[in-house]
PDB file of C-alpha atoms in Angstrom:
ATOM      1  CA  MET E 840     -10.395 -98.256   4.393  1.00  0.00           C
ATOM      2  CA  GLY E 841      -9.361 -97.277   1.121  1.00  0.00           C
ATOM      3  CA  LEU E 842     -11.886 -93.948   1.652  1.00  0.00           C
ATOM      4  CA  SER E 843     -10.963 -90.274   3.114  1.00  0.00           C
ATOM      5  CA  LYS E 844     -13.230 -87.791   2.646  1.00  0.00           C
ATOM      6  CA  VAL E 845     -16.813 -88.658   3.764  1.00  0.00           C
ATOM      7  CA  LEU E 846     -20.057 -86.594   3.965  1.00  0.00           C
ATOM      8  CA  PHE E 847     -21.501 -86.241   7.456  1.00  0.00           C
ATOM      9  CA  TRP E 848     -25.261 -86.103   7.385  1.00  0.00           C
ATOM     10  CA  ARG E 849     -26.602 -85.561  10.639  1.00  0.00           C
ATOM     11  CA  GLY E 850     -30.471 -85.071  10.316  1.00  0.00           C
ATOM     12  CA  CYS E 851     -32.842 -83.394  12.463  1.00  0.00           C
ATOM     13  CA  THR E 852     -32.952 -85.407  15.354  1.00  0.00           C
ATOM     14  CA  LEU E 853     -29.334 -86.022  16.011  1.00  0.00           C
ATOM     15  CA  ARG E 854     -28.592 -82.441  15.015  1.00  0.00           C
ATOM     16  CA  ASN E 855     -30.951 -80.358  17.464  1.00  0.00           C
ATOM     17  CA  ILE E 856     -31.425 -82.656  20.399  1.00  0.00           C
ATOM     18  CA  LEU E 857     -28.204 -85.029  20.713  1.00  0.00           C
ATOM     19  CA  PRO E 858     -25.720 -82.400  19.616  1.00  0.00           C
ATOM     20  CA  GLU E 859     -23.124 -84.061  22.038  1.00  0.00           C
ATOM     21  CA  THR E 860     -23.604 -87.076  19.962  1.00  0.00           C
ATOM     22  CA  THR E 861     -22.610 -85.228  16.827  1.00  0.00           C
ATOM     23  CA  LEU E 862     -19.805 -83.987  18.033  1.00  0.00           C
ATOM     24  CA  LYS E 863     -18.550 -87.587  19.289  1.00  0.00           C
ATOM     25  CA  ILE E 864     -19.035 -89.013  15.647  1.00  0.00           C
ATOM     26  CA  GLU E 865     -17.172 -86.272  14.225  1.00  0.00           C
ATOM     27  CA  SER E 866     -14.457 -86.844  16.692  1.00  0.00           C
ATOM     28  CA  ILE E 867     -14.271 -90.722  15.699  1.00  0.00           C
ATOM     29  CA  LEU E 868     -14.063 -89.607  11.785  1.00  0.00           C
ATOM     30  CA  LYS E 869     -11.218 -87.460  12.540  1.00  0.00           C
ATOM     31  CA  ARG E 870      -9.347 -90.162  15.135  1.00  0.00           C
ATOM     32  CA  ALA E 871      -9.574 -92.832  11.978  1.00  0.00           C
ATOM     33  CA  GLY E 872      -8.175 -90.117   9.538  1.00  0.00           C
ATOM     34  CA  PHE E 873     -11.155 -89.131   7.417  1.00  0.00           C
ATOM     35  CA  GLU E 874     -11.426 -85.516   6.069  1.00  0.00           C
ATOM     36  CA  ALA E 875     -15.291 -85.187   7.671  1.00  0.00           C
ATOM     37  CA  THR E 876     -17.601 -82.429   5.458  1.00  0.00           C
ATOM     38  CA  ILE E 877     -20.445 -81.064   7.259  1.00  0.00           C
ATOM     39  CA  LEU E 878     -23.077 -78.758   5.533  1.00  0.00           C
ATOM     40  CA  ASP E 879     -24.624 -75.928   7.434  1.00  0.00           C
ATOM     41  CA  ASP E 880     -27.951 -75.875   5.794  1.00  0.00           C
ATOM     42  CA  GLU E 881     -28.253 -79.158   5.509  1.00  0.00           C
ATOM     43  CA  GLY E 882     -32.154 -79.106   6.821  1.00  0.00           C
ATOM     44  CA  CYS E 883     -34.378 -82.474   6.637  1.00  0.00           C
ATOM     45  CA  CYS E 884     -34.351 -85.681   4.416  1.00  0.00           C
ATOM     46  CA  GLY E 885     -37.722 -85.148   3.984  1.00  0.00           C
ATOM     47  CA  TYR E 886     -38.566 -88.562   5.493  1.00  0.00           C
ATOM     48  CA  PRO E 887     -41.291 -86.765   8.331  1.00  0.00           C
ATOM     49  CA  LEU E 888     -43.447 -85.593   5.104  1.00  0.00           C
ATOM     50  CA  LEU E 889     -43.168 -88.780   3.320  1.00  0.00           C
ATOM     51  CA  LEU E 890     -44.955 -90.432   6.436  1.00  0.00           C
ATOM     52  CA  ALA E 891     -47.427 -87.410   6.521  1.00  0.00           C
ATOM     53  CA  GLY E 892     -48.704 -88.281   3.233  1.00  0.00           C
ATOM     54  CA  TYR E 893     -46.942 -85.191   1.578  1.00  0.00           C
ATOM     55  CA  GLU E 894     -45.477 -87.187  -1.330  1.00  0.00           C
ATOM     56  CA  GLU E 895     -45.118 -83.760  -3.713  1.00  0.00           C
ATOM     57  CA  GLN E 896     -43.671 -82.285  -0.971  1.00  0.00           C
ATOM     58  CA  PHE E 897     -40.997 -85.144   0.308  1.00  0.00           C
ATOM     59  CA  LYS E 898     -39.759 -85.215  -3.575  1.00  0.00           C
ATOM     60  CA  ALA E 899     -39.646 -81.298  -3.832  1.00  0.00           C
ATOM     61  CA  THR E 900     -37.337 -81.506  -0.666  1.00  0.00           C
ATOM     62  CA  ALA E 901     -35.332 -84.637  -1.736  1.00  0.00           C
ATOM     63  CA  THR E 902     -35.002 -82.966  -4.932  1.00  0.00           C
ATOM     64  CA  LYS E 903     -32.582 -79.771  -2.641  1.00  0.00           C
ATOM     65  CA  VAL E 904     -31.290 -82.281  -0.293  1.00  0.00           C
ATOM     66  CA  VAL E 905     -29.623 -84.612  -3.790  1.00  0.00           C
ATOM     67  CA  GLU E 906     -28.889 -80.854  -5.308  1.00  0.00           C
ATOM     68  CA  LYS E 907     -26.690 -80.387  -1.794  1.00  0.00           C
ATOM     69  CA  ILE E 908     -24.799 -83.349  -1.719  1.00  0.00           C
ATOM     70  CA  GLY E 909     -24.310 -83.018  -5.210  1.00  0.00           C
ATOM     71  CA  GLY E 910     -21.996 -80.726  -4.396  1.00  0.00           C
ATOM     72  CA  VAL E 911     -20.034 -81.778  -2.121  1.00  0.00           C
ATOM     73  CA  GLN E 912     -16.864 -84.358  -2.921  1.00  0.00           C
ATOM     74  CA  TYR E 913     -16.774 -87.206  -0.650  1.00  0.00           C
ATOM     75  CA  ASP E 914     -16.497 -91.274  -1.164  1.00  0.00           C
ATOM     76  CA  MET E 915     -19.666 -91.606   1.135  1.00  0.00           C
ATOM     77  CA  VAL E 916     -22.358 -90.433   2.907  1.00  0.00           C
ATOM     78  CA  VAL E 917     -22.082 -91.193   6.837  1.00  0.00           C
ATOM     79  CA  THR E 918     -25.452 -91.051   8.766  1.00  0.00           C
ATOM     80  CA  HIS E 919     -26.419 -92.116  12.224  1.00  0.00           C
ATOM     81  CA  CYS E 920     -30.193 -91.511  11.800  1.00  0.00           C
ATOM     82  CA  PRO E 921     -31.706 -94.895  10.343  1.00  0.00           C
ATOM     83  CA  GLY E 922     -35.203 -92.909   9.039  1.00  0.00           C
ATOM     84  CA  CYS E 923     -32.198 -90.631   6.865  1.00  0.00           C
ATOM     85  CA  LEU E 924     -30.595 -93.901   6.082  1.00  0.00           C
ATOM     86  CA  ARG E 925     -33.432 -95.851   4.475  1.00  0.00           C
ATOM     87  CA  THR E 926     -34.602 -92.475   2.889  1.00  0.00           C
ATOM     88  CA  PHE E 927     -31.582 -92.118   0.784  1.00  0.00           C
ATOM     89  CA  THR E 928     -31.345 -95.643   0.180  1.00  0.00           C
ATOM     90  CA  GLN E 929     -34.514 -97.014  -0.582  1.00  0.00           C
ATOM     91  CA  LEU E 930     -37.316 -94.089  -0.303  1.00  0.00           C
ATOM     92  CA  TYR E 931     -35.238 -91.613  -2.931  1.00  0.00           C
ATOM     93  CA  PRO E 932     -35.041 -94.317  -5.924  1.00  0.00           C
ATOM     94  CA  LYS E 933     -38.598 -95.089  -5.371  1.00  0.00           C
ATOM     95  CA  SER E 934     -39.438 -91.679  -6.019  1.00  0.00           C
ATOM     96  CA  GLY E 935     -37.138 -91.612  -9.041  1.00  0.00           C
ATOM     97  CA  PHE E 936     -33.807 -90.520  -7.583  1.00  0.00           C
ATOM     98  CA  LYS E 937     -30.068 -92.287  -7.585  1.00  0.00           C
ATOM     99  CA  PRO E 938     -29.666 -94.050  -4.929  1.00  0.00           C
ATOM    100  CA  LEU E 939     -26.832 -92.398  -2.508  1.00  0.00           C
ATOM    101  CA  LYS E 940     -23.560 -94.230  -1.238  1.00  0.00           C
ATOM    102  CA  VAL E 941     -24.841 -94.270   2.481  1.00  0.00           C
ATOM    103  CA  VAL E 942     -23.469 -96.279   5.371  1.00  0.00           C
ATOM    104  CA  HIS E 943     -24.708 -96.084   8.958  1.00  0.00           C
ATOM    105  CA  THR E 944     -22.491 -95.111  11.883  1.00  0.00           C
ATOM    106  CA  THR E 945     -22.303 -98.473  13.062  1.00  0.00           C
ATOM    107  CA  GLN E 946     -21.160-100.259   9.938  1.00  0.00           C
ATOM    108  CA  LEU E 947     -18.227 -97.927   9.292  1.00  0.00           C
ATOM    109  CA  LEU E 948     -17.662 -98.157  13.154  1.00  0.00           C
ATOM    110  CA  ARG E 949     -17.862-101.767  13.390  1.00  0.00           C
ATOM    111  CA  GLN E 950     -15.170-101.793  10.014  1.00  0.00           C
ATOM    112  CA  LEU E 951     -12.505 -99.111  11.574  1.00  0.00           C
ATOM    113  CA  VAL E 952     -12.120-101.910  14.338  1.00  0.00           C
ATOM    114  CA  GLY E 953     -11.883-104.422  12.443  1.00  0.00           C
ATOM    115  CA  LYS E 954      -9.390-103.439  10.462  1.00  0.00           C
ATOM    116  CA  GLY E 955      -7.326-102.107  13.558  1.00  0.00           C
ATOM    117  CA  VAL E 956      -7.882 -98.441  12.917  1.00  0.00           C
ATOM    118  CA  ILE E 957      -9.434 -97.642  16.114  1.00  0.00           C
ATOM    119  CA  LYS E 958      -8.951 -99.722  19.164  1.00  0.00           C
ATOM    120  CA  LEU E 959     -11.569-100.263  22.241  1.00  0.00           C
ATOM    121  CA  LYS E 960     -10.270-100.526  25.857  1.00  0.00           C
ATOM    122  CA  ASN E 961     -11.464-102.512  28.512  1.00  0.00           C
ATOM    123  CA  TYR E 962     -14.985-101.896  30.397  1.00  0.00           C
ATOM    124  CA  ALA E 963     -15.068-104.681  32.728  1.00  0.00           C
ATOM    125  CA  GLY E 964     -18.690-104.816  34.259  1.00  0.00           C
ATOM    126  CA  LEU E 965     -21.198-103.343  32.298  1.00  0.00           C
ATOM    127  CA  LYS E 966     -24.215-105.267  31.141  1.00  0.00           C
ATOM    128  CA  VAL E 967     -26.403-104.074  28.624  1.00  0.00           C
ATOM    129  CA  THR E 968     -29.108-105.378  25.976  1.00  0.00           C
ATOM    130  CA  TYR E 969     -29.507-103.845  22.277  1.00  0.00           C
ATOM    131  CA  HIS E 970     -32.316-102.477  20.990  1.00  0.00           C
ATOM    132  CA  ASP E 971     -33.253-102.516  17.685  1.00  0.00           C
ATOM    133  CA  PRO E 972     -34.211 -99.761  15.710  1.00  0.00           C
ATOM    134  CA  CYS E 973     -37.095-100.241  13.136  1.00  0.00           C
ATOM    135  CA  ASP E 974     -36.061 -98.650  10.354  1.00  0.00           C
ATOM    136  CA  LEU E 975     -32.493 -99.794  10.711  1.00  0.00           C
ATOM    137  CA  GLY E 976     -33.504-103.356  11.772  1.00  0.00           C
ATOM    138  CA  ARG E 977     -36.843-104.405   9.954  1.00  0.00           C
ATOM    139  CA  HIS E 978     -36.368-101.757   7.144  1.00  0.00           C
ATOM    140  CA  LEU E 979     -32.953-101.865   6.195  1.00  0.00           C
ATOM    141  CA  GLY E 980     -32.052-105.613   7.687  1.00  0.00           C
ATOM    142  CA  ILE E 981     -28.401-104.508   9.646  1.00  0.00           C
ATOM    143  CA  TYR E 982     -28.838-106.305  12.626  1.00  0.00           C
ATOM    144  CA  ASP E 983     -25.245-107.736  12.806  1.00  0.00           C
ATOM    145  CA  GLU E 984     -23.044-104.879  12.793  1.00  0.00           C
ATOM    146  CA  PRO E 985     -24.244-103.161  15.896  1.00  0.00           C
ATOM    147  CA  ARG E 986     -23.893-105.953  17.740  1.00  0.00           C
ATOM    148  CA  GLU E 987     -20.352-107.281  16.797  1.00  0.00           C
ATOM    149  CA  LEU E 988     -19.437-103.473  17.205  1.00  0.00           C
ATOM    150  CA  MET E 989     -20.885-103.820  20.730  1.00  0.00           C
ATOM    151  CA  ARG E 990     -19.076-107.674  21.453  1.00  0.00           C
ATOM    152  CA  SER E 991     -15.837-106.350  20.264  1.00  0.00           C
ATOM    153  CA  ILE E 992     -15.801-104.024  23.461  1.00  0.00           C
ATOM    154  CA  PRO E 993     -13.249-105.924  25.800  1.00  0.00           C
ATOM    155  CA  GLY E 994     -15.015-106.904  29.097  1.00  0.00           C
ATOM    156  CA  LEU E 995     -18.710-105.878  28.464  1.00  0.00           C
ATOM    157  CA  ASP E 996     -22.026-108.006  28.678  1.00  0.00           C
ATOM    158  CA  LEU E 997     -24.184-108.266  26.151  1.00  0.00           C
ATOM    159  CA  VAL E 998     -27.700-109.502  26.951  1.00  0.00           C
ATOM    160  CA  GLU E 999     -29.385-110.188  23.928  1.00  0.00           C
ATOM    161  CA  LEU E1000     -33.882-110.004  24.552  1.00  0.00           C
ATOM    162  CA  PRO E1001     -36.082-112.634  24.170  1.00  0.00           C
ATOM    163  CA  GLU E1002     -36.190-113.541  21.133  1.00  0.00           C
ATOM    164  CA  ILE E1003     -39.739-112.933  20.802  1.00  0.00           C
ATOM    165  CA  SER E1004     -39.002-109.201  21.133  1.00  0.00           C
ATOM    166  CA  MET E1005     -35.620-108.683  19.145  1.00  0.00           C
ATOM    167  CA  GLY E1006     -34.508-108.700  16.099  1.00  0.00           C
ATOM    168  CA  LYS E1007     -36.910-108.714  13.578  1.00  0.00           C
ATOM    169  CA  TYR E1008     -39.708-109.286  15.865  1.00  0.00           C
ATOM    170  CA  SER E1009     -38.024-106.186  18.189  1.00  0.00           C
ATOM    171  CA  ARG E1010     -41.230-103.767  19.466  1.00  0.00           C
ATOM    172  CA  CYS E1011     -41.017 -99.743  18.077  1.00  0.00           C
ATOM    173  CA  CYS E1012     -39.478 -97.901  21.096  1.00  0.00           C
ATOM    174  CA  GLY E1013     -42.965 -96.201  20.474  1.00  0.00           C
ATOM    175  CA  GLY E1014     -41.074 -92.933  18.975  1.00  0.00           C
ATOM    176  CA  GLY E1015     -41.150 -94.159  14.907  1.00  0.00           C
ATOM    177  CA  GLY E1016     -43.903 -93.072  12.183  1.00  0.00           C
ATOM    178  CA  LEU E1017     -44.576 -90.051  13.630  1.00  0.00           C
ATOM    179  CA  LEU E1018     -46.464 -91.461  16.472  1.00  0.00           C
ATOM    180  CA  ARG E1019     -44.592 -89.381  19.126  1.00  0.00           C
ATOM    181  CA  LEU E1020     -45.892 -86.378  17.088  1.00  0.00           C
ATOM    182  CA  VAL E1021     -49.225 -87.528  16.275  1.00  0.00           C
ATOM    183  CA  ILE E1022     -49.901 -89.083  19.429  1.00  0.00           C
ATOM    184  CA  PRO E1023     -47.232 -88.638  22.434  1.00  0.00           C
ATOM    185  CA  PRO E1024     -49.193 -90.805  25.269  1.00  0.00           C
ATOM    186  CA  LEU E1025     -49.348 -93.697  23.323  1.00  0.00           C
ATOM    187  CA  ALA E1026     -45.383 -93.283  21.965  1.00  0.00           C
ATOM    188  CA  SER E1027     -44.592 -92.735  25.884  1.00  0.00           C
ATOM    189  CA  GLN E1028     -46.972 -95.828  26.940  1.00  0.00           C
ATOM    190  CA  ILE E1029     -44.889 -98.005  24.040  1.00  0.00           C
ATOM    191  CA  ALA E1030     -41.582 -97.261  25.178  1.00  0.00           C
ATOM    192  CA  ILE E1031     -42.358 -97.941  28.868  1.00  0.00           C
ATOM    193  CA  ASP E1032     -43.970-100.981  28.496  1.00  0.00           C
ATOM    194  CA  ARG E1033     -40.472-101.985  26.292  1.00  0.00           C
ATOM    195  CA  ILE E1034     -38.905-101.427  29.613  1.00  0.00           C
ATOM    196  CA  VAL E1035     -40.600-102.730  31.640  1.00  0.00           C
ATOM    197  CA  GLU E1036     -42.131-105.887  30.167  1.00  0.00           C
ATOM    198  CA  ASP E1037     -38.471-106.227  27.541  1.00  0.00           C
ATOM    199  CA  VAL E1038     -35.908-105.323  29.478  1.00  0.00           C
ATOM    200  CA  ALA E1039     -36.343-104.387  33.439  1.00  0.00           C
ATOM    201  CA  GLY E1040     -35.828-108.480  34.339  1.00  0.00           C
ATOM    202  CA  LEU E1041     -32.792-108.843  32.531  1.00  0.00           C
ATOM    203  CA  GLY E1042     -30.648-107.344  35.055  1.00  0.00           C
ATOM    204  CA  VAL E1043     -29.272-104.293  32.749  1.00  0.00           C
ATOM    205  CA  GLN E1044     -27.592-101.640  33.552  1.00  0.00           C
ATOM    206  CA  ALA E1045     -28.183-100.019  30.187  1.00  0.00           C
ATOM    207  CA  ILE E1046     -30.294-100.035  26.882  1.00  0.00           C
ATOM    208  CA  ILE E1047     -28.189 -99.844  23.789  1.00  0.00           C
ATOM    209  CA  THR E1048     -29.266 -98.541  20.738  1.00  0.00           C
ATOM    210  CA  ALA E1049     -27.998 -96.701  17.268  1.00  0.00           C
ATOM    211  CA  CYS E1050     -31.242 -94.203  16.477  1.00  0.00           C
ATOM    212  CA  PRO E1051     -31.200 -90.750  18.031  1.00  0.00           C
ATOM    213  CA  THR E1052     -35.075 -91.149  17.940  1.00  0.00           C
ATOM    214  CA  CYS E1053     -34.875 -94.587  19.856  1.00  0.00           C
ATOM    215  CA  VAL E1054     -32.569 -92.425  22.393  1.00  0.00           C
ATOM    216  CA  LYS E1055     -35.100 -89.684  23.017  1.00  0.00           C
ATOM    217  CA  THR E1056     -38.327 -91.768  23.441  1.00  0.00           C
ATOM    218  CA  LEU E1057     -36.719 -94.602  25.670  1.00  0.00           C
ATOM    219  CA  ARG E1058     -34.863 -92.278  27.668  1.00  0.00           C
ATOM    220  CA  ASP E1059     -38.299 -90.151  28.705  1.00  0.00           C
ATOM    221  CA  ALA E1060     -39.769 -93.737  29.292  1.00  0.00           C
ATOM    222  CA  ALA E1061     -36.738 -94.643  31.658  1.00  0.00           C
ATOM    223  CA  SER E1062     -37.232 -91.549  33.769  1.00  0.00           C
ATOM    224  CA  VAL E1063     -40.884 -92.356  33.575  1.00  0.00           C
ATOM    225  CA  VAL E1064     -39.731 -95.875  35.104  1.00  0.00           C
ATOM    226  CA  GLU E1065     -37.514 -95.066  37.424  1.00  0.00           C
ATOM    227  CA  SER E1066     -39.652 -92.892  39.184  1.00  0.00           C
ATOM    228  CA  ILE E1067     -43.021 -95.296  39.492  1.00  0.00           C
ATOM    229  CA  TYR E1068     -41.461 -98.322  39.480  1.00  0.00           C
ATOM    230  CA  GLY E1069     -38.167 -97.993  40.971  1.00  0.00           C
ATOM    231  CA  VAL E1070     -36.082 -99.391  38.247  1.00  0.00           C
ATOM    232  CA  SER E1071     -32.817 -97.637  37.174  1.00  0.00           C
ATOM    233  CA  ILE E1072     -31.629 -98.651  33.477  1.00  0.00           C
ATOM    234  CA  ALA E1073     -29.983 -95.933  31.757  1.00  0.00           C
ATOM    235  CA  VAL E1074     -30.311 -95.306  27.802  1.00  0.00           C
ATOM    236  CA  LEU E1075     -26.951 -94.674  25.647  1.00  0.00           C
ATOM    237  CA  ASP E1076     -26.706 -94.247  22.512  1.00  0.00           C
ATOM    238  CA  ILE E1077     -24.345 -96.606  20.684  1.00  0.00           C
ATOM    239  CA  VAL E1078     -22.119 -93.816  19.432  1.00  0.00           C
ATOM    240  CA  ASP E1079     -21.465 -92.678  23.027  1.00  0.00           C
ATOM    241  CA  LEU E1080     -20.304 -96.115  24.365  1.00  0.00           C
ATOM    242  CA  ILE E1081     -17.907 -96.180  21.844  1.00  0.00           C
ATOM    243  CA  TYR E1082     -16.598 -93.084  22.578  1.00  0.00           C
ATOM    244  CA  SER E1083     -16.164 -93.369  25.612  1.00  0.00           C
ATOM    245  CA  THR E1084     -14.133 -96.776  25.396  1.00  0.00           C
ATOM    246  CA  LEU E1085     -11.721 -95.427  22.981  1.00  0.00           C
ATOM    247  CA  GLY E1086      -8.558 -96.145  23.312  1.00  0.00           C
TER     248      GLY E1086
END
């Protein structure tokens, strides 16, 4: 890879709600030979502040984050949160900060698998579909890497959603743009509709996505769908999938 030191920026949702996925990313980085640093006082990137219209508070938070990251020696920053990635690469520069050298976890993992740094074992019999996170897809244009990563798993059956509901046309999971905090019932209904209308008819066992917020929102919806419609579909983070197939 030519890089050895990485700063793993976890992000609020991953850090507080999906700590087990955080540990898996750390394990994969170590297995791939990276020297990973984690900030104990990481805090928030500030994205929710900007979404809520608090521009000055966002800039103040960004200043603190840039100072924290600047105090660490690293070759690149790795994050699994699409919102943090967008903030670092697009929103910080718009507020006068230099863009940070950041990659999404799926981008790094795809490179590692492609170079044979990590090898994936057979996962025959698992049929899945992929949900494009809004920030990762529409805002950052990262569509191929997650799919290429999944297709590199021997035996995995990836079934794409209908074109009208995938890629740049993909529905939001319902958790984006602070909607889950501002209007929880609407956010929940959007997630339920996503599963019932777009996914249930595909005959898949699991929805794979690459965003902690999407995972949380869709998992909550999946439990409702199972109880009301009797349709059981698991929701997995792509990191969980990759971790379970490490050879």
